PDB file of C-alpha atoms in Angstrom:
ATOM      1  CA  UNK G   1      -2.455  13.145  -0.741  1.00  0.00           C
ATOM      2  CA  UNK G   2      -2.482  16.957  -0.967  1.00  0.00           C
ATOM      3  CA  UNK G   3      -5.439  16.724  -3.337  1.00  0.00           C
ATOM      4  CA  UNK G   4      -7.487  14.783  -0.789  1.00  0.00           C
ATOM      5  CA  UNK G   5      -6.555  11.226  -1.699  1.00  0.00           C
ATOM      6  CA  UNK G   6      -6.203   8.616   1.012  1.00  0.00           C
ATOM      7  CA  UNK G   7      -2.936   6.970   0.020  1.00  0.00           C
ATOM      8  CA  UNK G   8      -1.550   3.627   1.132  1.00  0.00           C
ATOM      9  CA  UNK G   9       1.476   1.799  -0.213  1.00  0.00           C
ATOM     10  CA  UNK G  10       3.301  -1.465   0.293  1.00  0.00           C
ATOM     11  CA  UNK G  11       6.812  -2.613  -0.534  1.00  0.00           C
ATOM     12  CA  UNK G  12       9.188  -5.320   0.617  1.00  0.00           C
ATOM     13  CA  UNK G  13      11.926  -2.729   1.283  1.00  0.00           C
ATOM     14  CA  UNK G  14      11.951  -1.260   4.785  1.00  0.00           C
ATOM     15  CA  UNK G  15      13.249   2.150   3.615  1.00  0.00           C
ATOM     16  CA  UNK G  16      10.027   2.676   1.693  1.00  0.00           C
ATOM     17  CA  UNK G  17       7.992   2.877   4.917  1.00  0.00           C
ATOM     18  CA  UNK G  18       9.607   6.167   5.937  1.00  0.00           C
ATOM     19  CA  UNK G  19       9.276   7.567   2.422  1.00  0.00           C
ATOM     20  CA  UNK G  20       5.549   6.783   2.237  1.00  0.00           C
ATOM     21  CA  UNK G  21       4.845   8.154   5.702  1.00  0.00           C
ATOM     22  CA  UNK G  22       6.859  11.330   5.052  1.00  0.00           C
ATOM     23  CA  UNK G  23       4.413  12.107   2.237  1.00  0.00           C
ATOM     24  CA  UNK G  24       1.391  11.486   4.462  1.00  0.00           C
ATOM     25  CA  UNK G  25       0.577   8.004   3.216  1.00  0.00           C
ATOM     26  CA  UNK G  26      -0.085   4.866   5.212  1.00  0.00           C
ATOM     27  CA  UNK G  27       2.436   2.068   4.831  1.00  0.00           C
ATOM     28  CA  UNK G  28       0.890  -1.394   4.669  1.00  0.00           C
ATOM     29  CA  UNK G  29       3.403  -4.086   5.494  1.00  0.00           C
ATOM     30  CA  UNK G  30       3.706  -7.802   6.064  1.00  0.00           C
ATOM     31  CA  UNK G  31       4.652  -8.634   9.641  1.00  0.00           C
ATOM     32  CA  UNK G  32       7.865 -10.564   9.061  1.00  0.00           C
ATOM     33  CA  UNK G  33      11.488 -10.686  10.131  1.00  0.00           C
ATOM     34  CA  UNK G  34      12.498 -11.191   6.486  1.00  0.00           C
ATOM     35  CA  UNK G  35      14.143  -8.171   4.864  1.00  0.00           C
ATOM     36  CA  UNK G  36      13.443  -7.245   1.264  1.00  0.00           C
ATOM     37  CA  UNK G  37      16.361  -4.825   1.004  1.00  0.00           C
ATOM     38  CA  UNK G  38      19.074  -5.679  -1.519  1.00  0.00           C
ATOM     39  CA  UNK G  39      22.168  -3.835  -2.715  1.00  0.00           C
ATOM     40  CA  UNK G  40      21.689  -0.515  -4.473  1.00  0.00           C
ATOM     41  CA  UNK G  41      18.219   0.141  -3.062  1.00  0.00           C
ATOM     42  CA  UNK G  42      16.615  -2.670  -5.043  1.00  0.00           C
ATOM     43  CA  UNK G  43      14.205  -5.221  -3.653  1.00  0.00           C
ATOM     44  CA  UNK G  44      15.309  -8.820  -3.365  1.00  0.00           C
ATOM     45  CA  UNK G  45      13.350 -11.956  -4.136  1.00  0.00           C
ATOM     46  CA  UNK G  46      11.247 -12.880  -1.120  1.00  0.00           C
ATOM     47  CA  UNK G  47      10.458 -16.341   0.257  1.00  0.00           C
ATOM     48  CA  UNK G  48       7.290 -18.168  -0.777  1.00  0.00           C
ATOM     49  CA  UNK G  49       5.950 -17.740   2.771  1.00  0.00           C
ATOM     50  CA  UNK G  50       6.437 -13.976   2.558  1.00  0.00           C
ATOM     51  CA  UNK G  51       4.813 -13.858  -0.888  1.00  0.00           C
ATOM     52  CA  UNK G  52       1.732 -15.683   0.438  1.00  0.00           C
ATOM     53  CA  UNK G  53       1.456 -13.266   3.371  1.00  0.00           C
ATOM     54  CA  UNK G  54       1.906 -10.288   1.048  1.00  0.00           C
ATOM     55  CA  UNK G  55      -0.741 -11.600  -1.364  1.00  0.00           C
ATOM     56  CA  UNK G  56      -3.218 -11.967   1.512  1.00  0.00           C
ATOM     57  CA  UNK G  57      -2.444  -8.432   2.694  1.00  0.00           C
ATOM     58  CA  UNK G  58      -2.831  -6.952  -0.792  1.00  0.00           C
ATOM     59  CA  UNK G  59      -6.033  -8.940  -1.385  1.00  0.00           C
ATOM     60  CA  UNK G  60      -7.582  -7.459   1.746  1.00  0.00           C
ATOM     61  CA  UNK G  61      -6.589  -3.862   0.961  1.00  0.00           C
ATOM     62  CA  UNK G  62      -7.290  -3.891  -2.760  1.00  0.00           C
ATOM     63  CA  UNK G  63     -11.035  -4.343  -2.162  1.00  0.00           C
ATOM     64  CA  UNK G  64     -11.235  -0.806  -0.736  1.00  0.00           C
ATOM     65  CA  UNK G  65      -9.098   1.018  -3.303  1.00  0.00           C
ATOM     66  CA  UNK G  66     -10.329   3.211  -6.144  1.00  0.00           C
ATOM     67  CA  UNK G  67      -6.935   3.285  -7.853  1.00  0.00           C
ATOM     68  CA  UNK G  68      -4.137   0.735  -7.612  1.00  0.00           C
ATOM     69  CA  UNK G  69      -0.711   1.466  -9.101  1.00  0.00           C
ATOM     70  CA  UNK G  70       1.793  -1.374  -9.356  1.00  0.00           C
ATOM     71  CA  UNK G  71       5.481  -0.850 -10.068  1.00  0.00           C
ATOM     72  CA  UNK G  72       7.296  -3.985  -8.853  1.00  0.00           C
ATOM     73  CA  UNK G  73      10.227  -5.126 -10.947  1.00  0.00           C
ATOM     74  CA  UNK G  74      13.139  -7.460 -10.242  1.00  0.00           C
ATOM     75  CA  UNK G  75      16.239  -6.648 -12.347  1.00  0.00           C
ATOM     76  CA  UNK G  76      16.782  -9.172 -15.127  1.00  0.00           C
ATOM     77  CA  UNK G  77      13.568 -11.077 -14.406  1.00  0.00           C
ATOM     78  CA  UNK G  78       9.911 -10.885 -15.390  1.00  0.00           C
ATOM     79  CA  UNK G  79       7.753  -8.666 -13.204  1.00  0.00           C
ATOM     80  CA  UNK G  80       6.298 -10.504 -10.201  1.00  0.00           C
ATOM     81  CA  UNK G  81       2.550 -11.071 -10.127  1.00  0.00           C
ATOM     82  CA  UNK G  82       1.143  -9.012  -7.258  1.00  0.00           C
ATOM     83  CA  UNK G  83      -2.512  -8.628  -8.232  1.00  0.00           C
ATOM     84  CA  UNK G  84      -4.262 -11.810  -9.337  1.00  0.00           C
ATOM     85  CA  UNK G  85      -7.432 -12.036 -11.405  1.00  0.00           C
ATOM     86  CA  UNK G  86      -9.268 -13.088  -8.228  1.00  0.00           C
ATOM     87  CA  UNK G  87      -8.126  -9.858  -6.537  1.00  0.00           C
ATOM     88  CA  UNK G  88      -9.306  -7.780  -9.502  1.00  0.00           C
ATOM     89  CA  UNK G  89     -12.727  -9.447  -9.227  1.00  0.00           C
ATOM     90  CA  UNK G  90     -13.021  -8.120  -5.641  1.00  0.00           C
ATOM     91  CA  UNK G  91     -12.259  -4.518  -6.626  1.00  0.00           C
ATOM     92  CA  UNK G  92     -15.067  -1.965  -6.720  1.00  0.00           C
ATOM     93  CA  UNK G  93     -16.738  -1.460 -10.111  1.00  0.00           C
ATOM     94  CA  UNK G  94     -15.132   1.529 -11.822  1.00  0.00           C
ATOM     95  CA  UNK G  95     -11.795   1.049 -10.053  1.00  0.00           C
ATOM     96  CA  UNK G  96      -8.571   1.543 -11.985  1.00  0.00           C
ATOM     97  CA  UNK G  97      -5.398  -0.547 -11.941  1.00  0.00           C
ATOM     98  CA  UNK G  98      -2.309   1.068 -13.497  1.00  0.00           C
ATOM     99  CA  UNK G  99       0.340  -1.578 -14.182  1.00  0.00           C
ATOM    100  CA  UNK G 100       3.644   0.257 -14.642  1.00  0.00           C
ATOM    101  CA  UNK G 101       5.464  -3.083 -14.905  1.00  0.00           C
ATOM    102  CA  UNK G 102       3.440  -4.220 -17.920  1.00  0.00           C
ATOM    103  CA  UNK G 103       6.430  -4.055 -20.293  1.00  0.00           C
ATOM    104  CA  UNK G 104       8.135  -6.794 -18.252  1.00  0.00           C
ATOM    105  CA  UNK G 105       5.073  -9.048 -18.062  1.00  0.00           C
ATOM    106  CA  UNK G 106       3.083  -6.968 -15.606  1.00  0.00           C
ATOM    107  CA  UNK G 107       2.188  -7.189 -11.943  1.00  0.00           C
ATOM    108  CA  UNK G 108      -1.338  -8.243 -12.950  1.00  0.00           C
ATOM    109  CA  UNK G 109      -1.924 -11.055 -15.464  1.00  0.00           C
ATOM    110  CA  UNK G 110      -4.939  -9.202 -16.888  1.00  0.00           C
ATOM    111  CA  UNK G 111      -2.874  -6.171 -17.947  1.00  0.00           C
ATOM    112  CA  UNK G 112      -2.043  -5.881 -21.633  1.00  0.00           C
ATOM    113  CA  UNK G 113       1.004  -3.944 -22.821  1.00  0.00           C
ATOM    114  CA  UNK G 114       0.034  -0.825 -24.737  1.00  0.00           C
ATOM    115  CA  UNK G 115      -3.679  -1.229 -24.027  1.00  0.00           C
ATOM    116  CA  UNK G 116      -6.398  -0.025 -21.699  1.00  0.00           C
ATOM    117  CA  UNK G 117      -8.882  -2.811 -21.102  1.00  0.00           C
ATOM    118  CA  UNK G 118     -11.936  -3.398 -18.904  1.00  0.00           C
ATOM    119  CA  UNK G 119     -11.975  -6.645 -16.937  1.00  0.00           C
ATOM    120  CA  UNK G 120     -14.475  -7.494 -14.208  1.00  0.00           C
ATOM    121  CA  UNK G 121     -15.605  -3.854 -14.051  1.00  0.00           C
ATOM    122  CA  UNK G 122     -12.046  -2.582 -13.511  1.00  0.00           C
ATOM    123  CA  UNK G 123     -10.090  -0.440 -15.982  1.00  0.00           C
ATOM    124  CA  UNK G 124      -6.601  -1.913 -16.424  1.00  0.00           C
ATOM    125  CA  UNK G 125      -4.099   0.564 -17.830  1.00  0.00           C
ATOM    126  CA  UNK G 126      -1.105  -1.038 -19.520  1.00  0.00           C
ATOM    127  CA  UNK G 127       0.534   2.037 -21.023  1.00  0.00           C
ATOM    128  CA  UNK G 128       4.129   1.446 -22.110  1.00  0.00           C
ATOM    129  CA  UNK G 129       7.044   3.871 -21.789  1.00  0.00           C
ATOM    130  CA  UNK G 130       5.126   6.023 -19.320  1.00  0.00           C
ATOM    131  CA  UNK G 131       8.191   8.194 -18.703  1.00  0.00           C
ATOM    132  CA  UNK G 132       8.023   9.466 -22.303  1.00  0.00           C
ATOM    133  CA  UNK G 133       4.430  10.593 -21.719  1.00  0.00           C
ATOM    134  CA  UNK G 134       5.313  12.716 -18.704  1.00  0.00           C
ATOM    135  CA  UNK G 135       7.782  15.269 -20.068  1.00  0.00           C
ATOM    136  CA  UNK G 136       5.270  18.049 -20.833  1.00  0.00           C
ATOM    137  CA  UNK G 137       3.469  17.674 -17.503  1.00  0.00           C
ATOM    138  CA  UNK G 138       6.744  17.323 -15.602  1.00  0.00           C
ATOM    139  CA  UNK G 139       8.066  20.522 -17.191  1.00  0.00           C
ATOM    140  CA  UNK G 140       4.862  22.405 -16.358  1.00  0.00           C
ATOM    141  CA  UNK G 141       4.952  21.129 -12.776  1.00  0.00           C
ATOM    142  CA  UNK G 142       8.611  22.114 -12.407  1.00  0.00           C
ATOM    143  CA  UNK G 143       7.906  25.606 -13.796  1.00  0.00           C
ATOM    144  CA  UNK G 144       4.946  26.024 -11.435  1.00  0.00           C
ATOM    145  CA  UNK G 145       7.072  24.905  -8.472  1.00  0.00           C
ATOM    146  CA  UNK G 146       9.796  27.402  -9.410  1.00  0.00           C
ATOM    147  CA  UNK G 147       7.225  30.183  -9.717  1.00  0.00           C
ATOM    148  CA  UNK G 148       5.753  29.274  -6.322  1.00  0.00           C
ATOM    149  CA  UNK G 149       9.266  29.269  -4.849  1.00  0.00           C
ATOM    150  CA  UNK G 150      10.398  32.654  -6.185  1.00  0.00           C
ATOM    151  CA  UNK G 151       7.116  34.618  -5.989  1.00  0.00           C
ATOM    152  CA  UNK G 152       7.316  35.116  -2.185  1.00  0.00           C
ATOM    153  CA  UNK G 153      10.875  36.456  -2.610  1.00  0.00           C
ATOM    154  CA  UNK G 154       9.568  39.595  -4.338  1.00  0.00           C
ATOM    155  CA  UNK G 155       7.605  42.350  -2.569  1.00  0.00           C
ATOM    156  CA  UNK G 156       4.302  42.696  -4.443  1.00  0.00           C
ATOM    157  CA  UNK G 157       4.179  46.490  -4.226  1.00  0.00           C
ATOM    158  CA  UNK G 158       7.802  47.546  -4.660  1.00  0.00           C
ATOM    159  CA  UNK G 159       8.801  44.592  -6.866  1.00  0.00           C
ATOM    160  CA  UNK G 160      12.062  44.514  -4.897  1.00  0.00           C
ATOM    161  CA  UNK G 161      13.776  41.461  -3.501  1.00  0.00           C
ATOM    162  CA  UNK G 162      12.333  40.838  -0.008  1.00  0.00           C
ATOM    163  CA  UNK G 163      13.577  37.566   1.468  1.00  0.00           C
ATOM    164  CA  UNK G 164      11.987  36.377   4.715  1.00  0.00           C
ATOM    165  CA  UNK G 165      14.968  34.646   6.323  1.00  0.00           C
ATOM    166  CA  UNK G 166      12.680  32.988   8.904  1.00  0.00           C
ATOM    167  CA  UNK G 167      10.484  31.263   6.294  1.00  0.00           C
ATOM    168  CA  UNK G 168      10.941  27.475   6.503  1.00  0.00           C
ATOM    169  CA  UNK G 169      11.270  27.160   2.726  1.00  0.00           C
ATOM    170  CA  UNK G 170      14.099  29.701   2.734  1.00  0.00           C
ATOM    171  CA  UNK G 171      15.881  28.141   5.716  1.00  0.00           C
ATOM    172  CA  UNK G 172      15.507  24.717   4.122  1.00  0.00           C
ATOM    173  CA  UNK G 173      16.985  25.769   0.765  1.00  0.00           C
ATOM    174  CA  UNK G 174      19.505  28.488   1.610  1.00  0.00           C
ATOM    175  CA  UNK G 175      23.049  27.119   1.551  1.00  0.00           C
ATOM    176  CA  UNK G 176      25.075  30.277   2.159  1.00  0.00           C
ATOM    177  CA  UNK G 177      24.436  33.775   3.519  1.00  0.00           C
ATOM    178  CA  UNK G 178      26.889  36.644   4.035  1.00  0.00           C
ATOM    179  CA  UNK G 179      29.814  34.452   2.997  1.00  0.00           C
ATOM    180  CA  UNK G 180      29.002  31.699   5.496  1.00  0.00           C
ATOM    181  CA  UNK G 181      27.594  28.208   4.996  1.00  0.00           C
ATOM    182  CA  UNK G 182      24.268  28.327   6.873  1.00  0.00           C
ATOM    183  CA  UNK G 183      22.529  25.084   5.922  1.00  0.00           C
ATOM    184  CA  UNK G 184      23.153  22.450   8.634  1.00  0.00           C
ATOM    185  CA  UNK G 185      23.683  19.636   6.134  1.00  0.00           C
ATOM    186  CA  UNK G 186      26.462  21.540   4.388  1.00  0.00           C
ATOM    187  CA  UNK G 187      28.284  22.960   7.386  1.00  0.00           C
ATOM    188  CA  UNK G 188      31.488  21.207   8.381  1.00  0.00           C
ATOM    189  CA  UNK G 189      30.454  18.060  10.221  1.00  0.00           C
ATOM    190  CA  UNK G 190      26.902  18.201   8.805  1.00  0.00           C
ATOM    191  CA  UNK G 191      25.051  15.061   7.738  1.00  0.00           C
TER     192      UNK G 191
END
């Protein structure tokens, strides 16, 4: 989103709506009384009626997307099919579908584990063990975030510590000051 992307996401779990919106995305959801929340933050198996409604919703939205990333998994079961071949056919030429569930059968039947293939003008990425590919980039991102966090703490001219106690990043990350717990979440009775 911060790089200019228009982001939308869907999930059967209600908690995901707040998470998506807190990052500036649009949450696309099936209008239903049925809850997809299961123990431990996992999604539960949904009814056939819900699945049909979700497929129709995804089919309508997928036509407009440049990139689609699927991640749906159900513990101990094959990945559910979320994006059919018919849906892929409606995607814009040059679109990309990244199937992060490909190792468990995939959320799209056209995805192939360990391969990047073109089908109906869409690039389907079926990379396996994606987490292992991210360590270098994740480390660089973490280092950059740390640098961006500590740089404002130092006065550019004197090179001395100069903390702006009113800065929202400081107030949001400072736990203690002058021997007192100052962060609301950590004070006695905090959330």
